PDB file of C-alpha atoms and ligand atoms in Angstrom:
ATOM      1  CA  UNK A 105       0.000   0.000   0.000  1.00  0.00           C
ATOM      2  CA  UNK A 106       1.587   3.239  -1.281  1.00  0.00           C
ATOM      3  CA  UNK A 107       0.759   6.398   1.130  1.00  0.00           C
ATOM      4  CA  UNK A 108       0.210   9.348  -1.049  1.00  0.00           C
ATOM      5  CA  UNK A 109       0.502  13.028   0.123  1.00  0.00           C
ATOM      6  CA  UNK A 110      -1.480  15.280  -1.947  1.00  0.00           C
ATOM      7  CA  UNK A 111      -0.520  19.185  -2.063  1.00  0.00           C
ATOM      8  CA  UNK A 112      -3.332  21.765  -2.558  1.00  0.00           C
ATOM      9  CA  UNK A 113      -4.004  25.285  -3.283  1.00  0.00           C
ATOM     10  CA  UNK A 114      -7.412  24.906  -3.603  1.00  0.00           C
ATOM     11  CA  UNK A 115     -11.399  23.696  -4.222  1.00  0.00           C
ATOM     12  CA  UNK A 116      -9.373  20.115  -4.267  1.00  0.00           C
ATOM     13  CA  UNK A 117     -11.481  18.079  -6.755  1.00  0.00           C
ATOM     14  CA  UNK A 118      -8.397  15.986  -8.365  1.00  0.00           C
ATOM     15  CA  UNK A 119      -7.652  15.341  -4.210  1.00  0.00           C
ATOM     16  CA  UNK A 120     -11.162  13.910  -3.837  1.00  0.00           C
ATOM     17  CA  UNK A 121     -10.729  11.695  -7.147  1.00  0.00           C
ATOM     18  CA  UNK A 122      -7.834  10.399  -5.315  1.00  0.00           C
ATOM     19  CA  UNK A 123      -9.119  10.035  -2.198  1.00  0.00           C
ATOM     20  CA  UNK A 124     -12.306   8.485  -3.871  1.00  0.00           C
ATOM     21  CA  UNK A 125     -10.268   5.967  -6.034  1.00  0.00           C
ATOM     22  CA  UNK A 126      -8.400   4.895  -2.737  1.00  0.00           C
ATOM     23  CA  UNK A 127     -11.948   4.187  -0.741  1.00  0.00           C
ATOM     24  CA  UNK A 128     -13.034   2.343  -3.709  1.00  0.00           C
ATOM     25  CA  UNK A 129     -10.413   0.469  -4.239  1.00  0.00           C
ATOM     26  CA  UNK A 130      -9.483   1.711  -7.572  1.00  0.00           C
ATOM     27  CA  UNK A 131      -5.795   3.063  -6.453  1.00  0.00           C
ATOM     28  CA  UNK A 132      -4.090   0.562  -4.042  1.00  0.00           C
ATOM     29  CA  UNK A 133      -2.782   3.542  -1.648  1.00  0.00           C
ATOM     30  CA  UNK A 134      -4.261   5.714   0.942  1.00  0.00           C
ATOM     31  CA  UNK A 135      -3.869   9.420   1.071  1.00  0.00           C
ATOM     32  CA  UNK A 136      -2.020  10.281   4.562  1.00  0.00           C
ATOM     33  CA  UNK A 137      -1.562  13.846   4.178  1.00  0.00           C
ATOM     34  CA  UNK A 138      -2.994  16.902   2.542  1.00  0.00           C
ATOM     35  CA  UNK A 139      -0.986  20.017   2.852  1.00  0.00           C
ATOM     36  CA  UNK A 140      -2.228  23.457   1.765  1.00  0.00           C
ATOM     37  CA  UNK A 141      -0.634  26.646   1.366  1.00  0.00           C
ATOM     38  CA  UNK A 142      -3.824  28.511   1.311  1.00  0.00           C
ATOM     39  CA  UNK A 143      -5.371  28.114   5.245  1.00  0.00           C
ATOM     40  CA  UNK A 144      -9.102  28.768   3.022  1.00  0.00           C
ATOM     41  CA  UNK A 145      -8.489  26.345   0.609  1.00  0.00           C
ATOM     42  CA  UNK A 146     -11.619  23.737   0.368  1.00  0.00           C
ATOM     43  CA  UNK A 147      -9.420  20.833  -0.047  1.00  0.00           C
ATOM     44  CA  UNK A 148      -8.756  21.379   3.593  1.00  0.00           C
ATOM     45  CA  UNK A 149     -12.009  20.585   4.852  1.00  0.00           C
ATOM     46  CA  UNK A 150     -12.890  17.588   2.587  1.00  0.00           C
ATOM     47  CA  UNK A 151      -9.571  16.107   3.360  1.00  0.00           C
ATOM     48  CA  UNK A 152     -10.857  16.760   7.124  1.00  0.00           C
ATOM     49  CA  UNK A 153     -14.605  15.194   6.898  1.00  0.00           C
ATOM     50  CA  UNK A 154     -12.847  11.968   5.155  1.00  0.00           C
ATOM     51  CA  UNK A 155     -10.342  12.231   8.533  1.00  0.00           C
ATOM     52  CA  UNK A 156      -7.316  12.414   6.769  1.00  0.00           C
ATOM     53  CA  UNK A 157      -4.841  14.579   8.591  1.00  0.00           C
ATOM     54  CA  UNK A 158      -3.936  17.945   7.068  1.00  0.00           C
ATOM     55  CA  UNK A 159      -1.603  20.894   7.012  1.00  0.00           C
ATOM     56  CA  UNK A 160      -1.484  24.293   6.103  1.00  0.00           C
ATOM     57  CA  UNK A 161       2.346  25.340   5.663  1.00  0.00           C
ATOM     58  CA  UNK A 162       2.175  28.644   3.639  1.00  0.00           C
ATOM     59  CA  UNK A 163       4.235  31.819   3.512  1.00  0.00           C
ATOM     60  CA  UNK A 164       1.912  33.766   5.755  1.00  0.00           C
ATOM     61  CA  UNK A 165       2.932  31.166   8.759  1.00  0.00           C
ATOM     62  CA  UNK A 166       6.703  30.398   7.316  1.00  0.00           C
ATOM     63  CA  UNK A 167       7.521  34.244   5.031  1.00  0.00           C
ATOM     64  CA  UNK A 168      11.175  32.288   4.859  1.00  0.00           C
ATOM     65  CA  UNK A 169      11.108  30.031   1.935  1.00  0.00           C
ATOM     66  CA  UNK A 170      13.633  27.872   3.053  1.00  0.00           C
ATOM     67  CA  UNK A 171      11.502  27.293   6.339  1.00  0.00           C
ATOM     68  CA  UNK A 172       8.834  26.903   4.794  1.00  0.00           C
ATOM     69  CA  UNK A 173      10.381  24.228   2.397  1.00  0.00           C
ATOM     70  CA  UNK A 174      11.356  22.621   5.209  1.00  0.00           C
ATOM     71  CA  UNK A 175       8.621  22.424   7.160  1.00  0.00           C
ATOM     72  CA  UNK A 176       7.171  20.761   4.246  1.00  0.00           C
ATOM     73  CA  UNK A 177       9.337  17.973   3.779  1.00  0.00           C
ATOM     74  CA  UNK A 178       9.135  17.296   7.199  1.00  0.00           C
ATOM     75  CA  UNK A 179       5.619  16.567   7.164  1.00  0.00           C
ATOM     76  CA  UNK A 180       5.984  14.506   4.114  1.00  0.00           C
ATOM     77  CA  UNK A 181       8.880  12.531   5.931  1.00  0.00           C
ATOM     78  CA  UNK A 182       6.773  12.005   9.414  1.00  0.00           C
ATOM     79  CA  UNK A 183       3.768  10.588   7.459  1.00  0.00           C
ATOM     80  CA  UNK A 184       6.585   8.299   5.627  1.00  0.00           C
ATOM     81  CA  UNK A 185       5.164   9.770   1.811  1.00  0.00           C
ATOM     82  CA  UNK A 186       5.774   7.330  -1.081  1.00  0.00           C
ATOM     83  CA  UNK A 187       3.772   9.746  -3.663  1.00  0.00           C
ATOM     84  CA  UNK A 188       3.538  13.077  -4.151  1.00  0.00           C
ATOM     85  CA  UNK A 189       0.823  14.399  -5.725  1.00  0.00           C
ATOM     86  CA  UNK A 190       0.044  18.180  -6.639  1.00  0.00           C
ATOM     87  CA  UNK A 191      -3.735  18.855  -7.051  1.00  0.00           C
ATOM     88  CA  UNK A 192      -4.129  22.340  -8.212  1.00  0.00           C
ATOM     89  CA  UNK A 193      -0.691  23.595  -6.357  1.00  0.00           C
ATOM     90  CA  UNK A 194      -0.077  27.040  -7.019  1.00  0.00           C
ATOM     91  CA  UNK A 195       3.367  27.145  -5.728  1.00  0.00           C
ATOM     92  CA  UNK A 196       6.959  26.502  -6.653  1.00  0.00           C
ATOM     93  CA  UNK A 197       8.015  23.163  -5.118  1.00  0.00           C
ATOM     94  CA  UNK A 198      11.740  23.960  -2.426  1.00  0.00           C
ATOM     95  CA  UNK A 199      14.976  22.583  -2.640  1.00  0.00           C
ATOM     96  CA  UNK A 200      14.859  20.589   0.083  1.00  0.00           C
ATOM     97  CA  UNK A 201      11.017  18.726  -1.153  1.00  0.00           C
ATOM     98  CA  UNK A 202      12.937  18.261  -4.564  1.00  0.00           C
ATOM     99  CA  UNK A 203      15.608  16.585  -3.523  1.00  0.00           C
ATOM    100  CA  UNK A 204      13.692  14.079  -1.000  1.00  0.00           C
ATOM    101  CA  UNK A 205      11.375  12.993  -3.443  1.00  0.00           C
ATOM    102  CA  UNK A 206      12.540  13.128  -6.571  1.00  0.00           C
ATOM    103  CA  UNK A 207      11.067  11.273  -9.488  1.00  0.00           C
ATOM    104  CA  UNK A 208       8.049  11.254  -7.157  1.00  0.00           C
ATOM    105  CA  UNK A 209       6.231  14.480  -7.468  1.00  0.00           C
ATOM    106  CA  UNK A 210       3.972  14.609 -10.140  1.00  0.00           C
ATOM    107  CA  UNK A 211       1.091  16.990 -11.266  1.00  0.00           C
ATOM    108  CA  UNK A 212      -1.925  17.207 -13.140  1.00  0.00           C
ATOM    109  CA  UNK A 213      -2.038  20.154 -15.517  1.00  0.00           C
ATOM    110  CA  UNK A 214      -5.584  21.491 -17.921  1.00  0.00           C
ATOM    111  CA  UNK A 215      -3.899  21.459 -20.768  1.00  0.00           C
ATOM    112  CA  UNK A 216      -1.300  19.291 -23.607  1.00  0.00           C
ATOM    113  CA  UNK A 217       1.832  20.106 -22.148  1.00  0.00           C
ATOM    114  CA  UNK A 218       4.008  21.173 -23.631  1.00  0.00           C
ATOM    115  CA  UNK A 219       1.480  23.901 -25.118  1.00  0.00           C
ATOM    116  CA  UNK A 220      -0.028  26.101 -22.579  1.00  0.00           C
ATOM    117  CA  UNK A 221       1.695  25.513 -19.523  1.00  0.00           C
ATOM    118  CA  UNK A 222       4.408  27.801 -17.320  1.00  0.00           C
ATOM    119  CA  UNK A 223       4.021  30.901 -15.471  1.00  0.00           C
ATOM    120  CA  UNK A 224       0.523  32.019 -15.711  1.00  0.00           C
ATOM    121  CA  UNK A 225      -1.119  29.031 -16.949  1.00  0.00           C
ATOM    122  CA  UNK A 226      -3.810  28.184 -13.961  1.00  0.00           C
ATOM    123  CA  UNK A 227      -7.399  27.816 -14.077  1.00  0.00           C
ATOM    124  CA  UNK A 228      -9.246  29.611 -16.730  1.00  0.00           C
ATOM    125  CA  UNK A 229      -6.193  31.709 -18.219  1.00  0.00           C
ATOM    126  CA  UNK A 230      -5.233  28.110 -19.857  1.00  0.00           C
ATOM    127  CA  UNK A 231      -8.738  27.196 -21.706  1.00  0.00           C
ATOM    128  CA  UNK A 232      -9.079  30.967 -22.703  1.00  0.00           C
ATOM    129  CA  UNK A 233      -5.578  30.846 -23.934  1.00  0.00           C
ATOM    130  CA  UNK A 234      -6.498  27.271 -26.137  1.00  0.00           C
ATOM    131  CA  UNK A 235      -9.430  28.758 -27.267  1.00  0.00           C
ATOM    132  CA  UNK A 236      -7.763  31.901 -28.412  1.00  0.00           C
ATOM    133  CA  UNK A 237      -5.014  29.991 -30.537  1.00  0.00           C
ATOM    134  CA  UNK A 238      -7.973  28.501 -32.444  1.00  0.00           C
ATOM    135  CA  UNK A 239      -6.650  24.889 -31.139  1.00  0.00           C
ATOM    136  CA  UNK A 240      -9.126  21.645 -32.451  1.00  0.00           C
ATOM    137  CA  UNK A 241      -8.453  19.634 -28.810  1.00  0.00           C
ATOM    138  CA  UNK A 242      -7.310  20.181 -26.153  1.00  0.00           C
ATOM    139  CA  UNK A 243      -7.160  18.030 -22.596  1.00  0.00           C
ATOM    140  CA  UNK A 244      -4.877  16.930 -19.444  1.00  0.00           C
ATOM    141  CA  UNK A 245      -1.578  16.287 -18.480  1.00  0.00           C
ATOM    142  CA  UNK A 246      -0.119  14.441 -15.979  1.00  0.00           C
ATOM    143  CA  UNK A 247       3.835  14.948 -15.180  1.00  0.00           C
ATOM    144  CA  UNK A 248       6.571  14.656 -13.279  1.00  0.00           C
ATOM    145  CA  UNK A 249       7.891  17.975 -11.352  1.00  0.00           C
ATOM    146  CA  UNK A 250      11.055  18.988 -11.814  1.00  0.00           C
ATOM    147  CA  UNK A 251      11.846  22.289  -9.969  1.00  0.00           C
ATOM    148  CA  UNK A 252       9.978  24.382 -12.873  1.00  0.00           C
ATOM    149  CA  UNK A 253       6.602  25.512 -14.074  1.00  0.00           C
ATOM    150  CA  UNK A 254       4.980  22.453 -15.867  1.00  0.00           C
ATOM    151  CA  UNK A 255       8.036  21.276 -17.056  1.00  0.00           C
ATOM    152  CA  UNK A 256       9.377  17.694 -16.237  1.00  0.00           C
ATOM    153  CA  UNK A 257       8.583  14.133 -18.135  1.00  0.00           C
ATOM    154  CA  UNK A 258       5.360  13.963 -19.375  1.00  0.00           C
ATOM    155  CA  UNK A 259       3.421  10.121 -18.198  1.00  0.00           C
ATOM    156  CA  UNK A 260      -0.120  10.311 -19.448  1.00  0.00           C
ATOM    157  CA  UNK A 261      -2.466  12.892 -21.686  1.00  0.00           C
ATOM    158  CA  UNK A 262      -5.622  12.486 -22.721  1.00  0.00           C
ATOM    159  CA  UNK A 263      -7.236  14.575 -25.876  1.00  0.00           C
ATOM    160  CA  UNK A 264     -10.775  16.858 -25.247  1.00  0.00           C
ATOM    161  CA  UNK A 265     -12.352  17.633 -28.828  1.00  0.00           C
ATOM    162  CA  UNK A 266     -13.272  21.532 -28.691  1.00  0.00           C
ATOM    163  CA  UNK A 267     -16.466  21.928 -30.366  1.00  0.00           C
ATOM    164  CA  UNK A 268     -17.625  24.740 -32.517  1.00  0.00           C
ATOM    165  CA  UNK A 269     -18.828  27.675 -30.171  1.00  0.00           C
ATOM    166  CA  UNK A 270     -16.992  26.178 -27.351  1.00  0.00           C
ATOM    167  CA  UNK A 271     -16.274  28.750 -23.957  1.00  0.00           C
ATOM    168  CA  UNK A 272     -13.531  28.328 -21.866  1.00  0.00           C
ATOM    169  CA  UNK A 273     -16.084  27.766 -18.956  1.00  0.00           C
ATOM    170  CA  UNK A 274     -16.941  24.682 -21.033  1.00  0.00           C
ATOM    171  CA  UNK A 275     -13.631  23.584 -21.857  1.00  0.00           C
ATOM    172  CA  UNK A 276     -12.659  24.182 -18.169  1.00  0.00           C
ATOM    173  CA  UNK A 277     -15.739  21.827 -17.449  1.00  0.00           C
ATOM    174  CA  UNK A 278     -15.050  19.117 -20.067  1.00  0.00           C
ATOM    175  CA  UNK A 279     -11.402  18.791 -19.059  1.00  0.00           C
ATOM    176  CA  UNK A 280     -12.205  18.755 -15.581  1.00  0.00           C
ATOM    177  CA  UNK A 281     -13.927  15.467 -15.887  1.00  0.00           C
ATOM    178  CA  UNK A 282     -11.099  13.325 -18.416  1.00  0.00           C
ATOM    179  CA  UNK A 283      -8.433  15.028 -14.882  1.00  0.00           C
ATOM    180  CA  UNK A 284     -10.357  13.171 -12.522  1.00  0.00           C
ATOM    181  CA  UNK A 285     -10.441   9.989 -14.158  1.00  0.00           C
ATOM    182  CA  UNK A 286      -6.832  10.223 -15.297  1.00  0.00           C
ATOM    183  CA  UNK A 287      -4.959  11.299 -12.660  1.00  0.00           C
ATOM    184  CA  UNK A 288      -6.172   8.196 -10.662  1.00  0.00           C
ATOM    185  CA  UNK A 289      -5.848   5.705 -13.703  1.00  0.00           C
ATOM    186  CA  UNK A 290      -1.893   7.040 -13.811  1.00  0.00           C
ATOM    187  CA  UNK A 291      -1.170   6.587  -9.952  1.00  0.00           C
ATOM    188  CA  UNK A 292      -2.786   3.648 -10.332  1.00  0.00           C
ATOM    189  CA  UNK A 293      -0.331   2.542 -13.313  1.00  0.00           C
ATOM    190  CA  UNK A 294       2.589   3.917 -11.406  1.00  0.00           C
ATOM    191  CA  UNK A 295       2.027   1.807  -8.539  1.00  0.00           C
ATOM    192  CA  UNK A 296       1.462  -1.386 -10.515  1.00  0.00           C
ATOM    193  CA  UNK A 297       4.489  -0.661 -12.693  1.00  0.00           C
ATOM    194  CA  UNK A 298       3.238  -0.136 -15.665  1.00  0.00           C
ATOM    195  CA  UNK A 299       4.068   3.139 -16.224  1.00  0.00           C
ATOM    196  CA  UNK A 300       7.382   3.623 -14.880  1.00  0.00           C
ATOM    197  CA  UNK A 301       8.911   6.607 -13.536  1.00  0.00           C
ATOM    198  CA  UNK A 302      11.853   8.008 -15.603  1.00  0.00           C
ATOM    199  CA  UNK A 303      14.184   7.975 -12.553  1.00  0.00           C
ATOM    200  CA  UNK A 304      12.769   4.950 -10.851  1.00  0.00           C
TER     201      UNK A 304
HETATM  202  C1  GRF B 179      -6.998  21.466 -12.180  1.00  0.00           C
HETATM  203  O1  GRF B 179      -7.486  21.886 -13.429  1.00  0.00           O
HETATM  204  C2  GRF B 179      -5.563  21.041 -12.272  1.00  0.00           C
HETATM  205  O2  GRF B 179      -5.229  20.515 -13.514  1.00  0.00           O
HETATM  206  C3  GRF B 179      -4.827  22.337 -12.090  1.00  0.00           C
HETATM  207  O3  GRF B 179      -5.581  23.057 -11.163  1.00  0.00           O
HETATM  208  C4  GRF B 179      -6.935  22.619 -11.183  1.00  0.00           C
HETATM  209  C5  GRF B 179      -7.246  22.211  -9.789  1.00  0.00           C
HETATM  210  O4  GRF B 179      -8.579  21.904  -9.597  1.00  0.00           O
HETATM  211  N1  GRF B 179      -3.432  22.104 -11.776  1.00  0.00           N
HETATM  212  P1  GRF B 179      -9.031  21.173  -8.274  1.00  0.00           P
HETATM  213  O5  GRF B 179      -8.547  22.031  -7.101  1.00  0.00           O
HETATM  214  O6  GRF B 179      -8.417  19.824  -8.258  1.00  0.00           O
HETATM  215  O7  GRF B 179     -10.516  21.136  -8.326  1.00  0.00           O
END
């Protein structure tokens, strides 16, 4: 049984497709930890009502990044993390998180990587940006994290056809759904070995 720890910034619906998967059987791990930057973030209190334990390490508590980092990776190491996932993290992963678990951070991203990821690609800025390059498809990626912005080995994508008259609220909707499903199916892989991770 792997134990994941999931990092959040915030309504946490890719955490509760893990967590869901895991209670159902689906992923053969159990999520130990959920740590939020944002002390508001809704992932928080699902995580909570489904009693798995939770932190909130962000710069308001640690304004030293390299405390903060740390404080991180601590909690990862107490709760002995095999996984680390990123569900809609807004932040840059430390030095010190890197380096303990690397080749095991990976994150789901709302668009093909490589197009339309890095700095400013969250949340609706990515469909709007899709949508304004005219692109037929679009969908999810799911990656390892490698110190930068959506960068890092890609593992799985799956394709979203964009329809004539399409809205990035939409878009945001339809690739919502193919993120929940495929972020689980991945871990899932991972675990079993057969996806393998690059520097496994
Ligand atoms: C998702 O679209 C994910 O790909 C991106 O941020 C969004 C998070 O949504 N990284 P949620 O918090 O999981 O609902």
């Amino acid at each position: 049984m792997k134990k994941i720890g999931i990092l959040v910034s915030g309504r946490g619906s890719n955490m509760m497709a893990i967590v869901d998967a895991c209670e159902r059987g689906d992923l053969s791990a159990s999520v130990e930890l959920v740590i939020s930057n944002n002390k508001d973030s809704l992932a928080l209190v699902s995580a909570q009502e489904k009693n798995i334990k939770t932190a909130h390490i962000g710069s308001n508590s640690y304004p030293d990044p390299e405390a903060l980092d740390k404080a991180m990776n601590d909690a990862l190491n107490e709760h002995n993390i095999d996984l680390v996932l990123l569900a809609g993290f807004m932040k840059k992963i430390g030095p010190a998180v890197l380096s303990s678990y690397r080749g095991r951070i990976i994150n789901i991203h709302p668009s093909l990587l490589p197009k339309f990821g890095g700095k400013g690609m969250f949340g609706i800025n990515v469909h709007r940006a899709v949508l304004d390059a005219g692109e037929k498809e679009s969908g999810a990626t799911i990656h390892l994290v490698d110190g930068e912005y959506d960068e890092g080995a890609i593992l799985a994508q799956q394709t979203v056809s964009i329809v004539p008259d399409e809205s990035s609220e939409s878009l945001a909707a339809k690739v919502l759904e193919v993120e929940h499903v495929l972020f689980a199916e991945t871990i899932q892989k991972i675990i079993d070995g057969s996806i393998i991770l690059p520097l496994d």
